[in-house]
Structure formats: C-alpha cells, structure tokens
Amino acid sequence: MDFQRANSLPWLDAVREEITRLRSADRLPHAILVLAREGLGSEALANWSAAAVLCESSPAPCGACASCVLLAGDNHPDLHRVELEEDAQQLKIEQVRDLIGALGLTAYRGGYKVGILHDADRLNAAGANAFLKTLEEPPPRTLLLLLAAPNHRLPATIASRCRRIVLSLPSQDQALSWLGAQ
C-alpha cells in the first residue's frame, strides 16, 4: 500500500494536517466520510490516514516502524478494506459483516483498527443497515474511512454519523505546479 502518495498531492495538505492534529490530541472521530470526485486522491488520503492511525511512532506515518513496514507490504492485520467485487454493482452485506467481525476483534498490534469502505455509496440496503450499528457504537480505537462521490446516495443515517471531508479541486496554480513537478 502506497500511503506516502498523499504527501505528493498538495491539495490534501490541510486535511492531512487536520488528521495529524486530531490524532495528536486524541480527538480523532470514529468515522470519516471522504467525498471526492474521481482523481482527487481520496484513496491516497484514506491510505495515508490509515497509516497515520496505525503508525507506532508518531501521529503521522513515519514509514519505518513495524506497522508502517507492514502497511507498505500491504500486510497489516489491523487494516481491513471493503471494495466492490469484480463485476459487482454494490457492496454486499457479507462484505460488511466480514468487516464488522474483523473490527470487533482485539487489534493484533495493540493499537487502532481501521476499516476502509471504497465506494461506500454503493452499499446495498442490507449492508447499510448492518453497518449502521457499528457506526452508532464503534469498537474502541477504531477508525472507519468511507469513500464516496460528492453526489453520494448514502442513507442520511450513515452520513450523519461521520465527519465529512470534502476534497475540492486544486487551484489552477496548485494544479499547474503539481503537473510541472510530475
């Protein structure tokens, strides 16, 4: 997992700083809903946020501790992803139940557990209902990252229980500078 990619996207700097500040103050919300158009880096932000929470050395990913090494190898036992299965149109209740079960266990590394729901706006009704209980009463030291499009169709009961982060387009100067560096 490339959790350092978010460092190369300058329009994510303010969000990364906020997450670092919240983590340092031990005030991290249990669920964050990242709303972004495709290509703005929501997955990079989710990976970075997961690494920031799971890092054992600092409130931002250090890249060197045991957890960061496991994350870089895409092998961290406390990071759980839910993604659309091949040729599927919706996230299925079985996927949500597997995530809920994994988050209910004690963290293997003794810290946080992180769940990332890609395309969270594609939860089917049964999956959304099953997930709601976890959002209402999350296990201790759990971070849920839900990624969705700005025009999402998530039920209000789910969206209202998350801190919203809306990624907006970078300014023209920011985009041109970034493109020039690439």
C-alpha positions as CSV (number, residue, x, y, z in Angstrom):
1,M,0.0,0.0,0.0
2,D,1.4,3.4,-1.0
3,F,0.5,5.6,2.0
4,Q,3.1,8.2,1.1
5,R,1.4,9.2,-2.2
6,A,-0.9,11.6,-0.3
7,N,2.3,13.6,0.6
8,S,2.7,14.4,-3.1
9,L,-0.8,15.9,-3.5
10,P,-0.6,19.4,-2.2
11,W,-4.4,19.9,-2.1
12,L,-4.5,17.2,0.6
13,D,-2.1,19.1,2.9
14,A,-4.7,20.8,5.0
15,V,-6.7,17.6,5.5
16,R,-3.5,15.7,6.5
17,E,-2.6,18.4,8.9
18,E,-6.1,18.2,10.5
19,I,-6.0,14.5,10.9
20,T,-2.5,14.7,12.4
21,R,-3.7,17.3,14.8
22,L,-6.8,15.3,15.8
23,R,-4.7,12.2,16.3
24,S,-2.1,14.1,18.4
25,A,-4.9,15.5,20.6
26,D,-6.6,12.0,20.8
27,R,-9.7,13.5,19.3
28,L,-9.9,11.5,16.1
29,P,-13.5,10.8,15.1
30,H,-14.5,7.2,14.7
31,A,-15.8,7.6,11.2
32,I,-14.7,9.9,8.3
33,L,-16.7,10.3,5.1
34,V,-14.4,11.5,2.3
35,L,-16.4,13.0,-0.5
36,A,-14.3,13.5,-3.7
37,R,-14.6,13.4,-7.4
38,E,-12.5,10.6,-9.0
39,G,-8.9,11.5,-9.4
40,L,-8.6,13.9,-6.4
41,G,-6.8,11.4,-4.2
42,S,-9.4,10.1,-1.8
43,E,-7.8,6.7,-1.8
44,A,-4.4,8.2,-1.2
45,L,-5.9,10.2,1.7
46,A,-7.5,7.0,3.1
47,N,-4.3,5.1,2.9
48,W,-2.4,7.9,4.5
49,S,-5.0,8.3,7.3
50,A,-4.9,4.6,8.0
51,A,-1.1,4.7,8.2
52,A,-1.2,7.8,10.4
53,V,-3.5,6.0,12.9
54,L,-1.7,2.7,12.8
55,C,1.8,4.2,13.0
56,E,3.5,3.2,16.2
57,S,6.0,6.1,16.3
58,S,4.1,9.4,15.5
59,P,0.7,10.9,14.7
60,A,1.7,10.9,11.0
61,P,3.1,7.9,9.2
62,C,6.8,7.5,9.9
63,G,7.5,4.9,7.3
64,A,9.9,3.0,9.5
65,C,8.1,1.4,12.4
66,A,6.8,-2.2,12.3
67,S,3.3,-1.0,11.4
68,C,4.4,1.2,8.6
69,V,6.5,-1.6,7.2
70,L,3.5,-4.0,7.3
71,L,1.4,-1.3,5.6
72,A,4.0,-0.8,2.9
73,G,3.8,-4.5,2.2
74,D,0.0,-4.4,2.2
75,N,0.1,-6.9,5.1
76,H,-1.2,-5.1,8.2
77,P,-3.5,-7.3,10.2
78,D,-5.4,-4.3,11.6
79,L,-6.3,-2.7,8.3
80,H,-9.5,-4.0,6.6
81,R,-10.8,-3.0,3.2
82,V,-14.2,-3.4,1.6
83,E,-14.2,-2.9,-2.2
84,L,-16.6,-3.8,-5.0
85,E,-16.1,-7.3,-6.0
86,E,-15.3,-8.0,-9.7
87,D,-18.3,-7.2,-11.9
88,A,-20.4,-6.2,-8.8
89,Q,-22.6,-3.2,-8.7
90,Q,-23.0,-3.0,-4.9
91,L,-21.1,-3.7,-1.8
92,K,-22.7,-6.8,-0.3
93,I,-23.9,-7.5,3.2
94,E,-21.4,-10.4,3.5
95,Q,-18.5,-8.0,2.9
96,V,-19.9,-5.6,5.6
97,R,-20.4,-8.5,8.1
98,D,-16.8,-9.6,7.5
99,L,-15.6,-6.1,8.2
100,I,-17.8,-5.8,11.3
101,G,-16.5,-9.1,12.6
102,A,-12.8,-8.1,12.0
103,L,-13.3,-4.7,13.7
104,G,-14.9,-6.5,16.7
105,L,-11.7,-8.4,17.4
106,T,-8.8,-7.1,19.5
107,A,-6.2,-5.2,17.5
108,Y,-3.3,-7.5,16.6
109,R,-0.7,-4.8,17.1
110,G,-2.4,-3.4,20.2
111,G,-3.4,0.0,18.7
112,Y,-6.2,1.0,16.3
113,K,-8.2,-1.0,13.8
114,V,-9.0,0.7,10.5
115,G,-11.8,-0.1,8.1
116,I,-11.8,1.5,4.6
117,L,-15.0,1.3,2.6
118,H,-14.3,2.1,-1.1
119,D,-17.4,3.2,-3.0
120,A,-19.3,3.4,0.3
121,D,-22.2,4.9,-1.7
122,R,-22.7,1.5,-3.3
123,L,-23.7,-0.2,0.0
124,N,-26.8,-2.1,-0.6
125,A,-29.7,-1.5,1.8
126,A,-29.0,-4.6,3.9
127,G,-25.3,-3.8,4.1
128,A,-26.1,-0.2,5.1
129,N,-28.4,-1.4,7.9
130,A,-25.9,-3.9,9.2
131,F,-23.1,-1.2,9.1
132,L,-25.3,1.4,11.0
133,K,-24.9,-0.4,14.3
134,T,-21.1,-0.3,14.0
135,L,-21.3,3.4,13.2
136,E,-23.5,4.1,16.2
137,E,-21.4,2.0,18.6
138,P,-18.0,1.5,17.2
139,P,-15.5,-0.8,18.9
140,P,-12.9,1.2,20.9
141,R,-9.9,2.6,19.0
142,T,-11.5,2.0,15.6
143,L,-11.4,4.4,12.6
144,L,-13.8,3.9,9.7
145,L,-13.0,5.7,6.4
146,L,-15.8,5.8,3.9
147,L,-15.0,7.0,0.4
148,A,-17.8,8.2,-1.8
149,A,-18.6,10.6,-4.6
150,P,-19.9,14.1,-3.7
151,N,-23.3,13.2,-5.1
152,H,-23.5,10.1,-3.0
153,R,-26.6,8.1,-2.2
154,L,-25.6,7.1,1.3
155,P,-28.5,6.9,3.7
156,A,-28.6,10.0,5.9
157,T,-28.4,7.8,9.0
158,I,-24.9,6.7,7.8
159,A,-23.6,10.0,6.5
160,S,-24.8,11.9,9.7
161,R,-22.6,9.7,11.9
162,C,-19.4,10.6,10.0
163,R,-17.2,13.6,10.0
164,R,-17.3,14.9,6.4
165,I,-14.3,15.8,4.5
166,V,-15.0,17.2,1.0
167,L,-12.0,17.3,-1.3
168,S,-12.3,20.1,-3.8
169,L,-10.4,20.7,-7.0
170,P,-7.0,22.3,-6.5
171,S,-6.5,25.9,-7.7
172,Q,-5.2,26.4,-11.2
173,D,-1.8,27.4,-9.8
174,Q,-1.6,24.4,-7.5
175,A,-2.6,22.0,-10.3
176,L,-0.1,23.5,-12.8
177,S,2.7,23.4,-10.2
178,W,1.9,19.8,-9.4
179,L,1.7,18.8,-13.0
180,G,5.0,20.6,-13.7
181,A,6.7,18.5,-11.0
182,Q,5.3,15.3,-12.5
